[in-house]
Short mmCIF file of C-alpha atoms in Angstrom, two decimals:
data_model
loop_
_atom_site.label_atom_id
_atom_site.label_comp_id
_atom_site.label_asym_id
_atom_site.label_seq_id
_atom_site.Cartn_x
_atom_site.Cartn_y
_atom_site.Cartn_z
CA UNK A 1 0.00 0.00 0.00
CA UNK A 2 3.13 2.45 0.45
CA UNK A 3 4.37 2.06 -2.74
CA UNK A 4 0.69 2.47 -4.45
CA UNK A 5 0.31 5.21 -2.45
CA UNK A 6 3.01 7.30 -4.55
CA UNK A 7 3.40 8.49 -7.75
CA UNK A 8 4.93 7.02 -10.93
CA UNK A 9 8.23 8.92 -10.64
CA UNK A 10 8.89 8.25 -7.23
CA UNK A 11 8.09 4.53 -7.21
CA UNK A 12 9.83 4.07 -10.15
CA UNK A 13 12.88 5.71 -8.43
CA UNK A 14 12.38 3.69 -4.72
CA UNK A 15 13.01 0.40 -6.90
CA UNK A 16 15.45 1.74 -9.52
CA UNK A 17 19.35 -0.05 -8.90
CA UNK A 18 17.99 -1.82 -5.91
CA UNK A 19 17.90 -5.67 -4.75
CA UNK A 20 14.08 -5.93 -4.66
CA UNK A 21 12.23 -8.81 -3.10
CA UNK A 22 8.67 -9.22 -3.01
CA UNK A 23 6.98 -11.44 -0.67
CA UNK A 24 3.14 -12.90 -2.22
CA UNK A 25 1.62 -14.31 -4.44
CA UNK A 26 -1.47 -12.98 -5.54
CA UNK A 27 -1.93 -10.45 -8.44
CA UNK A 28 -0.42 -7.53 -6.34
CA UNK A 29 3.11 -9.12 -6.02
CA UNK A 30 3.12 -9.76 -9.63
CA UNK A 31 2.28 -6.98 -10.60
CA UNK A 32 5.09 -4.94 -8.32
CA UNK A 33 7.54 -7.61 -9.51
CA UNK A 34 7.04 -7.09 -13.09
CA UNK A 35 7.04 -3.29 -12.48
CA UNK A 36 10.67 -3.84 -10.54
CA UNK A 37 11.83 -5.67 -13.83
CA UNK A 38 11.13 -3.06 -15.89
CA UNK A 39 13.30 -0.63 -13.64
CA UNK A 40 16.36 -2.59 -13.41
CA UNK A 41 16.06 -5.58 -15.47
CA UNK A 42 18.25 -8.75 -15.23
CA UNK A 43 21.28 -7.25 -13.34
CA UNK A 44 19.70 -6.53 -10.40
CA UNK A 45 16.79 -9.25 -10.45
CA UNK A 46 13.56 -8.86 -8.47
CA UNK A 47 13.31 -12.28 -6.17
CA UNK A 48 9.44 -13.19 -5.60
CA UNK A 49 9.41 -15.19 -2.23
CA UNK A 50 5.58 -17.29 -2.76
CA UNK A 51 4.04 -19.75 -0.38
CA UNK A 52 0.95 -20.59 -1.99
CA UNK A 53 1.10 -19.72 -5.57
CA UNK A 54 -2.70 -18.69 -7.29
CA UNK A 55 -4.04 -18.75 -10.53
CA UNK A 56 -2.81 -15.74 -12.60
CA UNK A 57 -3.97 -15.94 -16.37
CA UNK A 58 -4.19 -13.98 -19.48
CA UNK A 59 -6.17 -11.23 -20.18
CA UNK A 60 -8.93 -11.05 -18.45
CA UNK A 61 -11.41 -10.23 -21.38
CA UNK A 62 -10.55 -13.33 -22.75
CA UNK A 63 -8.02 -15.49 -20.55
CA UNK A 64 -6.32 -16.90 -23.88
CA UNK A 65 -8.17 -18.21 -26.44
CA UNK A 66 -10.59 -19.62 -22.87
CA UNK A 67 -13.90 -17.70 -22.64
CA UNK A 68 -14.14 -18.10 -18.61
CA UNK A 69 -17.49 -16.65 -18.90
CA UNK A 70 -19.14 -19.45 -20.90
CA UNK A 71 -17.81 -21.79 -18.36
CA UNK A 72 -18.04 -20.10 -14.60
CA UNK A 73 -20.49 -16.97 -15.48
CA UNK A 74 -23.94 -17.36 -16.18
CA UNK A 75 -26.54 -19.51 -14.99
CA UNK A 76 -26.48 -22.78 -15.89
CA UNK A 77 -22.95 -23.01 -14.18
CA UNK A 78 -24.35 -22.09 -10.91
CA UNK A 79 -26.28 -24.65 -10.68
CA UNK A 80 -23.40 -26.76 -10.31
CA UNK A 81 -23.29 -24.46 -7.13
CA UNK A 82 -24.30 -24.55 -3.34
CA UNK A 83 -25.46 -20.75 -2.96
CA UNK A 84 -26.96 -19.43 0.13
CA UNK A 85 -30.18 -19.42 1.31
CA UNK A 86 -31.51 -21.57 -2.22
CA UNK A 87 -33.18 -24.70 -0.78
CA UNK A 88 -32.93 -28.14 -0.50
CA UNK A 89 -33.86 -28.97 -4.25
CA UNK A 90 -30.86 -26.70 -5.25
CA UNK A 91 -28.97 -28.12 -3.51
CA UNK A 92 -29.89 -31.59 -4.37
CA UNK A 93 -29.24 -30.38 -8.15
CA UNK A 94 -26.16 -29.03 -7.34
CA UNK A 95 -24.80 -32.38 -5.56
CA UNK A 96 -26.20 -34.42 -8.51
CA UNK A 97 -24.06 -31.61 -10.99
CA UNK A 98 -20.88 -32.33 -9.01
CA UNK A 99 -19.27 -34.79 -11.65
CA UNK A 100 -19.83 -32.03 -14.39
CA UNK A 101 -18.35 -29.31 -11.80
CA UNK A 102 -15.81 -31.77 -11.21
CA UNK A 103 -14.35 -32.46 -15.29
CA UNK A 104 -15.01 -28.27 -16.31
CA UNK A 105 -12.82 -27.40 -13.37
CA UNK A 106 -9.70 -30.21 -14.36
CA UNK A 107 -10.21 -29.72 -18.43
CA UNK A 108 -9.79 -25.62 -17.64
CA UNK A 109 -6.77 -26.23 -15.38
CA UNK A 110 -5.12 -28.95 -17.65
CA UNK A 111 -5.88 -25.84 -20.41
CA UNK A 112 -4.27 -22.92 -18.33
CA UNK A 113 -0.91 -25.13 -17.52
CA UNK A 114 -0.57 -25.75 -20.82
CA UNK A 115 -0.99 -22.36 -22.17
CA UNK A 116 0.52 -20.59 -19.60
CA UNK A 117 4.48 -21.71 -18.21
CA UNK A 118 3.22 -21.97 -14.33
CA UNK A 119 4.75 -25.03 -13.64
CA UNK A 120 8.18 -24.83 -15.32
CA UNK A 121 8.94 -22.06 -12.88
CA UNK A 122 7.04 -24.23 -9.48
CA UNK A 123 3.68 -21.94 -9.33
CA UNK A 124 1.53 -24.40 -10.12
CA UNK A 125 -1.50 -24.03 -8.06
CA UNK A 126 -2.35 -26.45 -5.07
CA UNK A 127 -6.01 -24.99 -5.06
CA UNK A 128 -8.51 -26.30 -8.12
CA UNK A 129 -10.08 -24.04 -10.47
CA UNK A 130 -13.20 -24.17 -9.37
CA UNK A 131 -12.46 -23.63 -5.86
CA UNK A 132 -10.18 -20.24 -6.85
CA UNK A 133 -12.95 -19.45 -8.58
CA UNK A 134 -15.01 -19.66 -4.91
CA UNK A 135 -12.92 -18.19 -3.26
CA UNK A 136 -11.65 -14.76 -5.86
CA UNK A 137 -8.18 -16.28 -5.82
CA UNK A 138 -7.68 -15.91 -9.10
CA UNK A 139 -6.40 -12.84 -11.17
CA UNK A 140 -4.52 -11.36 -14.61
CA UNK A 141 -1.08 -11.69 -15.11
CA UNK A 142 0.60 -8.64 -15.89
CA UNK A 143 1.84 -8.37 -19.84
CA UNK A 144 4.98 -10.87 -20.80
CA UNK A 145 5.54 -11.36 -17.07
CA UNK A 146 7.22 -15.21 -17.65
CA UNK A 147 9.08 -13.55 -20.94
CA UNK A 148 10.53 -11.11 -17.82
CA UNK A 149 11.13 -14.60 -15.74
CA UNK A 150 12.59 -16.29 -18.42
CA UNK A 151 14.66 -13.48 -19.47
CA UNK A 152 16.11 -13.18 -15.86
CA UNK A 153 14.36 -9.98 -14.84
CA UNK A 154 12.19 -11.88 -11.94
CA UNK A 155 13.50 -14.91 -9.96
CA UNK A 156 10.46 -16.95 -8.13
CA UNK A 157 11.55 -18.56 -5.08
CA UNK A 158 9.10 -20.72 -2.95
CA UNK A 159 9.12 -21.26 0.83
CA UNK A 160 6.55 -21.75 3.57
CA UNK A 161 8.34 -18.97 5.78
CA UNK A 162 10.81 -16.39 5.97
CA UNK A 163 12.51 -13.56 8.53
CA UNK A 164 14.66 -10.90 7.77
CA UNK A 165 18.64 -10.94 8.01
CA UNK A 166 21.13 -8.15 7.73
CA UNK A 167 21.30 -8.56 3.46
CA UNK A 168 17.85 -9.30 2.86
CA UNK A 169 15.83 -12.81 3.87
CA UNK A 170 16.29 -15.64 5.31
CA UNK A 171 13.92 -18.71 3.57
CA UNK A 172 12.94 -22.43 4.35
CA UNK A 173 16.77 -24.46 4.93
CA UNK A 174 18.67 -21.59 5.24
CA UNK A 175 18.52 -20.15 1.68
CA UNK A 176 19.19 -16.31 1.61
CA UNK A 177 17.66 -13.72 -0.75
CA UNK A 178 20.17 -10.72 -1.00
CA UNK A 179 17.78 -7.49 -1.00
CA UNK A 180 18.12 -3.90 -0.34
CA UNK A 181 14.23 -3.26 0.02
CA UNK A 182 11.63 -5.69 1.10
CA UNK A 183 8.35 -5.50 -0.34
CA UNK A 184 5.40 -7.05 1.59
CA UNK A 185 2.37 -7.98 -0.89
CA UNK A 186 0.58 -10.11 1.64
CA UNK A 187 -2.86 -8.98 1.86
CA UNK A 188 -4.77 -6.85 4.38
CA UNK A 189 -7.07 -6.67 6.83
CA UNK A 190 -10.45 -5.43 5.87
CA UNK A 191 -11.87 -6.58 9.32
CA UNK A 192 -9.58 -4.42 10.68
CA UNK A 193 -10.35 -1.10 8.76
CA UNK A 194 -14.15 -1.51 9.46
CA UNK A 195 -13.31 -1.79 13.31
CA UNK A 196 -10.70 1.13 13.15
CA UNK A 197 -13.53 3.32 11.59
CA UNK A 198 -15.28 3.62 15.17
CA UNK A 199 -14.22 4.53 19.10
CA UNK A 200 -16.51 2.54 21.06
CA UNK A 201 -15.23 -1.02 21.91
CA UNK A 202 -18.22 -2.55 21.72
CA UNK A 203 -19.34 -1.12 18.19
CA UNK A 204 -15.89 -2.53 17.14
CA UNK A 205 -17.22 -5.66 17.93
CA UNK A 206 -20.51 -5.52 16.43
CA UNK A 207 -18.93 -4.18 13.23
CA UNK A 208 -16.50 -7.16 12.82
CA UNK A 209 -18.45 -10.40 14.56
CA UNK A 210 -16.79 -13.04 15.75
CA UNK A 211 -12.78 -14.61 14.44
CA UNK A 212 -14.24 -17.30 13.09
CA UNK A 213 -17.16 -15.59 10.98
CA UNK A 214 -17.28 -13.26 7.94
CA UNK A 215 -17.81 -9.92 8.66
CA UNK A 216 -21.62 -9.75 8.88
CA UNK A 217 -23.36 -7.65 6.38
CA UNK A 218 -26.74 -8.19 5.38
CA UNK A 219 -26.44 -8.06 1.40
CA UNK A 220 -22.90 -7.66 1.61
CA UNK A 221 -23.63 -3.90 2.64
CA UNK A 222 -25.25 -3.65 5.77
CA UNK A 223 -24.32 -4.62 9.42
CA UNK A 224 -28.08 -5.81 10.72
CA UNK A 225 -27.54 -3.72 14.12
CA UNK A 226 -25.98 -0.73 12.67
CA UNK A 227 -28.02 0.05 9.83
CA UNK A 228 -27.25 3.47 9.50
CA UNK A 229 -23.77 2.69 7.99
CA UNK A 230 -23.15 0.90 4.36
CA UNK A 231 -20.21 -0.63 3.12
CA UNK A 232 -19.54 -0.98 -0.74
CA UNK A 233 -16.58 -3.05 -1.83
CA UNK A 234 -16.08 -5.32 1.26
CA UNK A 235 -17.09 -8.39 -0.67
CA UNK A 236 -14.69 -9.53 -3.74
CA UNK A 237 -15.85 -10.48 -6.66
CA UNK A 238 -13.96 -11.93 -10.09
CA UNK A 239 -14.34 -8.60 -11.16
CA UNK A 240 -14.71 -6.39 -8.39
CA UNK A 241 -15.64 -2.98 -10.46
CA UNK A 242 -18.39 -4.63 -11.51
CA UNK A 243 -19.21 -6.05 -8.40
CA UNK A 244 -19.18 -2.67 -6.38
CA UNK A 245 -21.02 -0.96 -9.03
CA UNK A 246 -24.18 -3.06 -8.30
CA UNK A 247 -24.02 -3.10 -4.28
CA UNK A 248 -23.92 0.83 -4.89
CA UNK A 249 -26.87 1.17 -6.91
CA UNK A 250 -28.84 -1.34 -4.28
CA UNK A 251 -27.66 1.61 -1.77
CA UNK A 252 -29.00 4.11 -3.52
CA UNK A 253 -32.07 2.62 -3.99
CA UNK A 254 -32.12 1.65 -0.21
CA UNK A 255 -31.95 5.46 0.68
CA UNK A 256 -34.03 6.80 -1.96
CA UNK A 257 -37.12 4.63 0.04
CA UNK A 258 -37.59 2.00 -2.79
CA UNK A 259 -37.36 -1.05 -0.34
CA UNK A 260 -37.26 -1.12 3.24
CA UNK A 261 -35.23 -3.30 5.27
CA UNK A 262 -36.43 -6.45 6.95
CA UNK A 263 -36.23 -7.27 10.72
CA UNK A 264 -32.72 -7.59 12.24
CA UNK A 265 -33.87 -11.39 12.75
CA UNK A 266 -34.14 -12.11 9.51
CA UNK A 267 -31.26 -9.86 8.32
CA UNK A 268 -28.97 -12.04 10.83
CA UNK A 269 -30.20 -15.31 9.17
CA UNK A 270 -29.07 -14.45 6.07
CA UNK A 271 -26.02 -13.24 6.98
CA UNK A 272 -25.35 -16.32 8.83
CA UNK A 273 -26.29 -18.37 5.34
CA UNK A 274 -24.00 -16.38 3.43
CA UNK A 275 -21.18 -16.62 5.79
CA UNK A 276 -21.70 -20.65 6.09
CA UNK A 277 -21.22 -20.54 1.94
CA UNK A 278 -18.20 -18.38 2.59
CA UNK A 279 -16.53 -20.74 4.90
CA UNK A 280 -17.20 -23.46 2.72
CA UNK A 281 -15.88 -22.13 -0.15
CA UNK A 282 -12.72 -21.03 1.01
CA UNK A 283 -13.16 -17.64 2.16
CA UNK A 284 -12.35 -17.87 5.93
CA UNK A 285 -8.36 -16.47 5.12
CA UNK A 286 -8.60 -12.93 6.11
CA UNK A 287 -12.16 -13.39 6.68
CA UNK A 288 -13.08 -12.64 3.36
CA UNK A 289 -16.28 -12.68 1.40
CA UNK A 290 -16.19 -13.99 -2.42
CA UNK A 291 -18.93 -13.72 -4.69
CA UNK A 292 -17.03 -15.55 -7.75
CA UNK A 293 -18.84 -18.59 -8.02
CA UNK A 294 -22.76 -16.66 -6.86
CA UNK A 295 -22.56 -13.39 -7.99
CA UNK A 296 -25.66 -13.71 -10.23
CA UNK A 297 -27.31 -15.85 -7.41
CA UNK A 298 -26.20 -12.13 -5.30
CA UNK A 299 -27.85 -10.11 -8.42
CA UNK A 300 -30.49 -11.66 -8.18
CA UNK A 301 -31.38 -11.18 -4.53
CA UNK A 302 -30.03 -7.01 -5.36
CA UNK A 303 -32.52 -7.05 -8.15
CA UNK A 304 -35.90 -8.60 -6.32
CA UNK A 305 -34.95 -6.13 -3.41
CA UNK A 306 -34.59 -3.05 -5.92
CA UNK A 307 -38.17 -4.12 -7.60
CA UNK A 308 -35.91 -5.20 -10.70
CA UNK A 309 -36.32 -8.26 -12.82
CA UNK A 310 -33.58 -10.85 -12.16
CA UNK A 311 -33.84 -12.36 -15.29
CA UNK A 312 -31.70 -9.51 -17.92
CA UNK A 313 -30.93 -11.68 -20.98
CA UNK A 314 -33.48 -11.79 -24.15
CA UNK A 315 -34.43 -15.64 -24.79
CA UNK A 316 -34.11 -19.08 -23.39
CA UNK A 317 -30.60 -19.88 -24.70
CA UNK A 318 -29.52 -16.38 -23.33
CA UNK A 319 -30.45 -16.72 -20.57
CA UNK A 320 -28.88 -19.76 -19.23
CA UNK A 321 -25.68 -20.26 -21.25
CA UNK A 322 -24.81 -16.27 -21.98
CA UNK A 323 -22.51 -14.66 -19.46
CA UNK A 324 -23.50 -12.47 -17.72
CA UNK A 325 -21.61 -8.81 -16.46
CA UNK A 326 -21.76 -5.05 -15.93
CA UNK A 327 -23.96 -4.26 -19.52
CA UNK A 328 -26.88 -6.68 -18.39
CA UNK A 329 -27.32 -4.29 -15.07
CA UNK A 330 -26.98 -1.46 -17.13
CA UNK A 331 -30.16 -0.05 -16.90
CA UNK A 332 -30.55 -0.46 -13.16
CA UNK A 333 -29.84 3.71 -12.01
#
């Protein structure tokens, strides 16, 4: 966050004819990584230090010659899907759906690691498609950023652990990383901002629930007992723009008087739905909340709440096997 936090010229210079080592592995650390190969190129190397590599992939429009979208974002897919608060015959469909789930999620991985050099360089992901998918850990690798690894720009090392020493970092067995600046792209706490935002102890904790919950918000937006206060953007998405741009519209319409809310009771047994689906589907890390495998399921509930139709696509075939995004919401002001 320190180095976004500054401009162009003066990032550029922090890294310039440094050691640089980054520490993560989601799109972040890439993405500062390829930026400190740019600066100083193959003599002075930026070292990533990953523990859990995720899926990075092509552009995101596209993802290679791979239309995600046909495959993860529209309806029929999420029926292959567990979503909160459905039912029992959903859920009965989407057990009986798990075989299909199963084969789109390895044929789409055997595609990536093929098309993409992950696993020459040990990031192959441990976590399946489907499940990074679940649980937003999954993002765009910057342009030619394994043309920069290959070309000795950006050394990947792996290891579970490191501390600091006096030339740079210490890894798993010993190995040291020589480095003049340390970058730290390992995630932050959004639990923590939300509680920072108030005084009061307890409000702190009604803001944040309990460790081993998701933050509660009703709709991913509201806190049930302090209903005065909306949050946009807590919840991830696979694109979060997107995402944000329809909890802000539900917002609006909350304040303009369009829909009321319903009773805290029922608000908290929602909540408590949602957060069940975002334990199970890998969320819990940082207490985060994912909409990547439900966010039409989530449209859906924005829409009926707005007075909106769910249903945005023209025809049958459209409808179910069309992805869906930003344009189909369009009209929603």
């Amino acid at each position: 966050m320190d180095l976004s936090n500054m401009d162009d010229a003066d990032a550029a210079a922090l890294v310039r004819g440094k050691r640089v080592a980054v520490v993560g592995s989601g799109k972040s650390a890439f993405d500062i990584a390829a930026e400190c190969a740019d600066a100083n190129g193959a003599e002075l190397p930026c070292t990533m230090v990953c523990r859990s590599p995720q899926w990075l992939l092509h552009d995101v429009s596209v993802w290679g010659r791979l239309h995600l979208g046909y495959l993860y974002m529209n309806r029929f897919a999420q029926l292959m899907v567990r979503k909160p608060g459905a039912g029992l015959a959903s859920s009965l469909l989407a057990t009986l759906l798990t075989p299909l789930a199963w084969l789109v999620s390895k044929l789409t991985e055997a595609y990536y690691k093929r098309a993409i050099p992950m696993r020459e360089y040990g990031m192959e992901p441990e976590l399946g498609f489907a499940g990074a998918i679940a649980s937003c850990k999954i993002g765009m690798l910057p342009e030619a950023f394994y043309d920069k690894v290959r070309g000795g720009g950006v050394v990947i090392r792996r290891s579970g652990k490191f501390s600091f020493c006096e030339d740079g970092l210490v890894l798993d067995g010993g190995r040291v990383v020589p480095a003049d600046l340390v970058i730290l792209a390992t995630g932050f706490r959004g639990d923590q901002k939300l509680r920072d935002m108030f005084v009061s102890p307890r409000v702190k904790d009604i803001v944040a629930g309990s460790p081993g919950t998701t933050v509660p918000l009703y709709r991913e937006c509201v806190h049930p007992r302090i209903p005065q206060m909306a949050v946009i953007g807590y919840a991830e998405s696979l694109t979060n723009i997107y995402a944000i741009e329809m909890m802000a519209k539900w917002v609006a319409r909350f304040l303009d008087g369009a829909f009321r809310l319903p009773s805290v009771r029922r608000m908290e047994r929602s909540v408590a739905e949602w957060g069940a689906y975002m334990r199970r589907s890998g969320g819990e890390r940082f207490r985060r909340s994912c909409l990547g495998a439900v966010n039409i399921w989530y449209n859906d509930e924005l829409c009926r709440d707005m007075g909106c139709d769910p249903r945005r696509k023209k025809g049958l075939l459209a409808e179910w096997f069309q992805p869906y995004g930003a344009v189909d919401y369009a009209d929603i002001q």
